[in-house]
mmCIF file of C-alpha atoms in Angstrom:
data_model
loop_
_atom_site.group_PDB
_atom_site.id
_atom_site.type_symbol
_atom_site.label_atom_id
_atom_site.label_comp_id
_atom_site.label_asym_id
_atom_site.label_seq_id
_atom_site.Cartn_x
_atom_site.Cartn_y
_atom_site.Cartn_z
ATOM 1 C CA MET A 13 -10.637 -10.950 21.226
ATOM 2 C CA GLU A 14 -7.998 -12.699 18.949
ATOM 3 C CA VAL A 15 -10.153 -13.623 16.169
ATOM 4 C CA PHE A 16 -13.329 -11.782 14.955
ATOM 5 C CA SER A 17 -15.741 -12.388 12.069
ATOM 6 C CA GLY A 18 -19.057 -10.320 11.308
ATOM 7 C CA THR A 19 -20.192 -6.973 12.010
ATOM 8 C CA ALA A 20 -19.124 -4.437 14.689
ATOM 9 C CA GLN A 21 -21.174 -1.079 15.429
ATOM 10 C CA TYR A 22 -19.345 2.141 16.282
ATOM 11 C CA GLU A 23 -21.370 5.297 17.524
ATOM 12 C CA ILE A 24 -20.381 8.664 18.597
ATOM 13 C CA LYS A 25 -22.765 11.826 19.528
ATOM 14 C CA PHE A 26 -20.861 15.048 18.820
ATOM 15 C CA ASN A 27 -21.811 18.653 18.383
ATOM 16 C CA ARG A 28 -21.214 20.188 14.745
ATOM 17 C CA PRO A 29 -17.392 20.980 15.260
ATOM 18 C CA ILE A 30 -17.630 24.477 13.687
ATOM 19 C CA GLU A 31 -20.419 27.079 12.276
ATOM 20 C CA HIS A 32 -20.290 25.719 8.667
ATOM 21 C CA LYS A 33 -23.418 25.075 7.332
ATOM 22 C CA GLY A 34 -22.615 23.542 4.190
ATOM 23 C CA ALA A 35 -21.552 20.084 3.001
ATOM 24 C CA TRP A 36 -18.832 17.782 4.858
ATOM 25 C CA LEU A 37 -16.572 15.260 3.708
ATOM 26 C CA LEU A 38 -16.534 12.272 5.963
ATOM 27 C CA GLN A 39 -13.104 10.367 6.022
ATOM 28 C CA LEU A 40 -13.318 6.720 7.631
ATOM 29 C CA GLY A 41 -9.529 6.208 6.980
ATOM 30 C CA ASP A 42 -8.826 2.157 7.112
ATOM 31 C CA VAL A 43 -11.858 0.142 7.229
ATOM 32 C CA ARG A 44 -11.977 -3.780 7.195
ATOM 33 C CA GLU A 45 -13.463 -4.258 5.099
ATOM 34 C CA SER A 46 -17.086 -2.586 4.227
ATOM 35 C CA SER A 47 -19.239 0.111 6.020
ATOM 36 C CA LYS A 48 -22.862 1.158 6.352
ATOM 37 C CA ILE A 49 -23.353 4.853 7.678
ATOM 38 C CA TRP A 50 -26.089 6.423 9.433
ATOM 39 C CA LEU A 51 -26.384 10.328 10.428
ATOM 40 C CA ASN A 52 -29.043 11.136 12.930
ATOM 41 C CA ASP A 53 -30.544 7.936 12.266
ATOM 42 C CA LYS A 54 -30.681 8.258 8.448
ATOM 43 C CA PHE A 55 -29.245 6.048 6.226
ATOM 44 C CA ILE A 56 -26.455 7.995 4.274
ATOM 45 C CA GLY A 57 -24.380 5.196 2.315
ATOM 46 C CA THR A 58 -22.406 2.264 2.036
ATOM 47 C CA LEU A 59 -18.707 2.280 1.407
ATOM 48 C CA TRP A 60 -16.578 -0.921 0.407
ATOM 49 C CA SER A 61 -13.448 0.224 -1.182
ATOM 50 C CA ASN A 62 -10.890 2.848 -0.926
ATOM 51 C CA PRO A 63 -11.059 5.827 -0.277
ATOM 52 C CA TYR A 64 -13.621 5.276 2.404
ATOM 53 C CA GLN A 65 -15.190 8.588 2.438
ATOM 54 C CA LEU A 66 -18.472 10.254 1.480
ATOM 55 C CA ASN A 67 -19.983 13.665 1.485
ATOM 56 C CA ILE A 68 -22.486 14.770 4.146
ATOM 57 C CA LYS A 69 -24.857 17.235 3.138
ATOM 58 C CA THR A 70 -25.362 19.005 6.285
ATOM 59 C CA LEU A 71 -24.778 18.500 9.995
ATOM 60 C CA LYS A 72 -27.468 19.957 12.267
ATOM 61 C CA LYS A 73 -27.022 22.370 14.867
ATOM 62 C CA GLY A 74 -26.469 21.076 18.133
ATOM 63 C CA GLU A 75 -25.780 17.256 18.864
ATOM 64 C CA ASN A 76 -25.360 14.970 16.039
ATOM 65 C CA THR A 77 -25.208 11.036 16.184
ATOM 66 C CA LEU A 78 -22.776 9.161 13.636
ATOM 67 C CA ARG A 79 -23.439 5.179 13.628
ATOM 68 C CA ILE A 80 -21.004 3.061 11.561
ATOM 69 C CA GLN A 81 -21.427 -0.717 11.152
ATOM 70 C CA VAL A 82 -18.221 -2.402 9.937
ATOM 71 C CA THR A 83 -18.404 -5.887 8.113
ATOM 72 C CA ASN A 84 -15.143 -7.841 7.886
ATOM 73 C CA PHE A 85 -14.336 -10.989 5.541
ATOM 74 C CA GLY A 86 -15.443 -14.353 6.830
ATOM 75 C CA SER A 87 -11.904 -15.645 6.606
ATOM 76 C CA ASN A 88 -11.194 -15.148 10.323
ATOM 77 C CA ARG A 89 -14.518 -17.340 11.265
ATOM 78 C CA ILE A 90 -13.345 -19.788 8.663
ATOM 79 C CA LYS A 91 -9.857 -20.207 10.364
ATOM 80 C CA ALA A 92 -11.253 -20.280 13.888
ATOM 81 C CA LYS A 93 -13.584 -23.016 13.105
ATOM 82 C CA GLU A 94 -10.722 -25.169 11.346
ATOM 83 C CA ALA A 95 -8.584 -24.554 14.351
ATOM 84 C CA LYS A 96 -11.397 -25.850 16.780
ATOM 85 C CA GLY A 97 -12.006 -28.862 14.370
ATOM 86 C CA LYS A 98 -15.408 -27.703 13.532
ATOM 87 C CA GLU A 99 -17.242 -28.467 10.258
ATOM 88 C CA TRP A 100 -17.458 -25.265 8.084
ATOM 89 C CA LYS A 101 -17.133 -26.731 4.424
ATOM 90 C CA LEU A 102 -20.885 -27.537 3.758
ATOM 91 C CA PHE A 103 -20.280 -28.401 -0.061
ATOM 92 C CA TYR A 104 -21.766 -31.871 -1.238
ATOM 93 C CA ASP A 105 -20.698 -31.932 -4.886
ATOM 94 C CA ILE A 106 -17.042 -30.378 -4.581
ATOM 95 C CA ASN A 107 -13.875 -30.960 -2.824
ATOM 96 C CA MET A 108 -11.965 -27.516 -1.776
ATOM 97 C CA VAL A 109 -8.565 -27.374 -2.642
ATOM 98 C CA GLY A 110 -5.820 -24.599 -2.220
ATOM 99 C CA LEU A 111 -3.895 -23.245 -5.026
ATOM 100 C CA ASP A 112 -1.651 -25.989 -5.165
ATOM 101 C CA TYR A 113 -4.481 -28.665 -5.546
ATOM 102 C CA LYS A 114 -3.840 -29.847 -2.178
ATOM 103 C CA SER A 115 -6.728 -30.380 0.401
ATOM 104 C CA PHE A 116 -7.301 -26.868 1.592
ATOM 105 C CA ASP A 117 -6.671 -26.005 5.349
ATOM 106 C CA ALA A 118 -8.072 -22.672 6.618
ATOM 107 C CA SER A 119 -5.854 -23.053 9.979
ATOM 108 C CA SER A 120 -2.919 -21.629 7.673
ATOM 109 C CA LEU A 121 -4.683 -18.416 7.038
ATOM 110 C CA ASN A 122 -3.601 -15.183 8.640
ATOM 111 C CA ILE A 123 -5.919 -13.345 11.120
ATOM 112 C CA LEU A 124 -7.014 -10.275 9.246
ATOM 113 C CA ASP A 125 -7.753 -7.004 10.963
ATOM 114 C CA SER A 126 -11.228 -6.032 11.509
ATOM 115 C CA GLY A 127 -13.460 -2.912 12.105
ATOM 116 C CA LEU A 128 -12.217 0.735 12.010
ATOM 117 C CA LEU A 129 -8.328 1.194 12.201
ATOM 118 C CA GLU A 130 -8.305 5.012 12.170
ATOM 119 C CA ASN A 131 -10.579 7.684 13.782
ATOM 120 C CA PRO A 132 -13.138 8.874 11.426
ATOM 121 C CA VAL A 133 -12.479 12.540 10.611
ATOM 122 C CA LEU A 134 -15.169 15.220 9.277
ATOM 123 C CA ILE A 135 -13.767 18.078 6.810
ATOM 124 C CA PRO A 136 -15.915 20.838 5.961
ATOM 125 C CA ILE A 137 -16.208 21.231 2.085
ATOM 126 C CA GLN A 138 -15.663 24.917 0.646
ATOM 127 C CA VAL A 139 -17.314 25.918 -2.333
ATOM 128 C CA ILE A 140 -15.133 27.799 -4.349
ATOM 129 C CA LYS A 141 -16.782 30.625 -6.558
#
């Protein structure tokens, strides 16, 4: 798909990688643009800026399920609508202009990458005593 705008969902089932009973650092890497994360059907956080990472208190022994929803910016949708000649400017009391104060044309926008662009990584957090 050349243009995507909205929310994509990723899900993986995995066993705890090592016999580590403490906290873990989940690093999502390059995310476009914000994410909501669930571990074993429990919401654990929202990430919306670099670094896209959060601490997980513990992973259960056996199978775990990680679900990540990633939502991108709406500019891809605006560009696609403009290219198809569909109305998207639903403003009644304002004119939209570009930086040069000329009529705004979304068809010139770049298509932005969407979703998880790297594989998430789990790192055991070691407590230093």
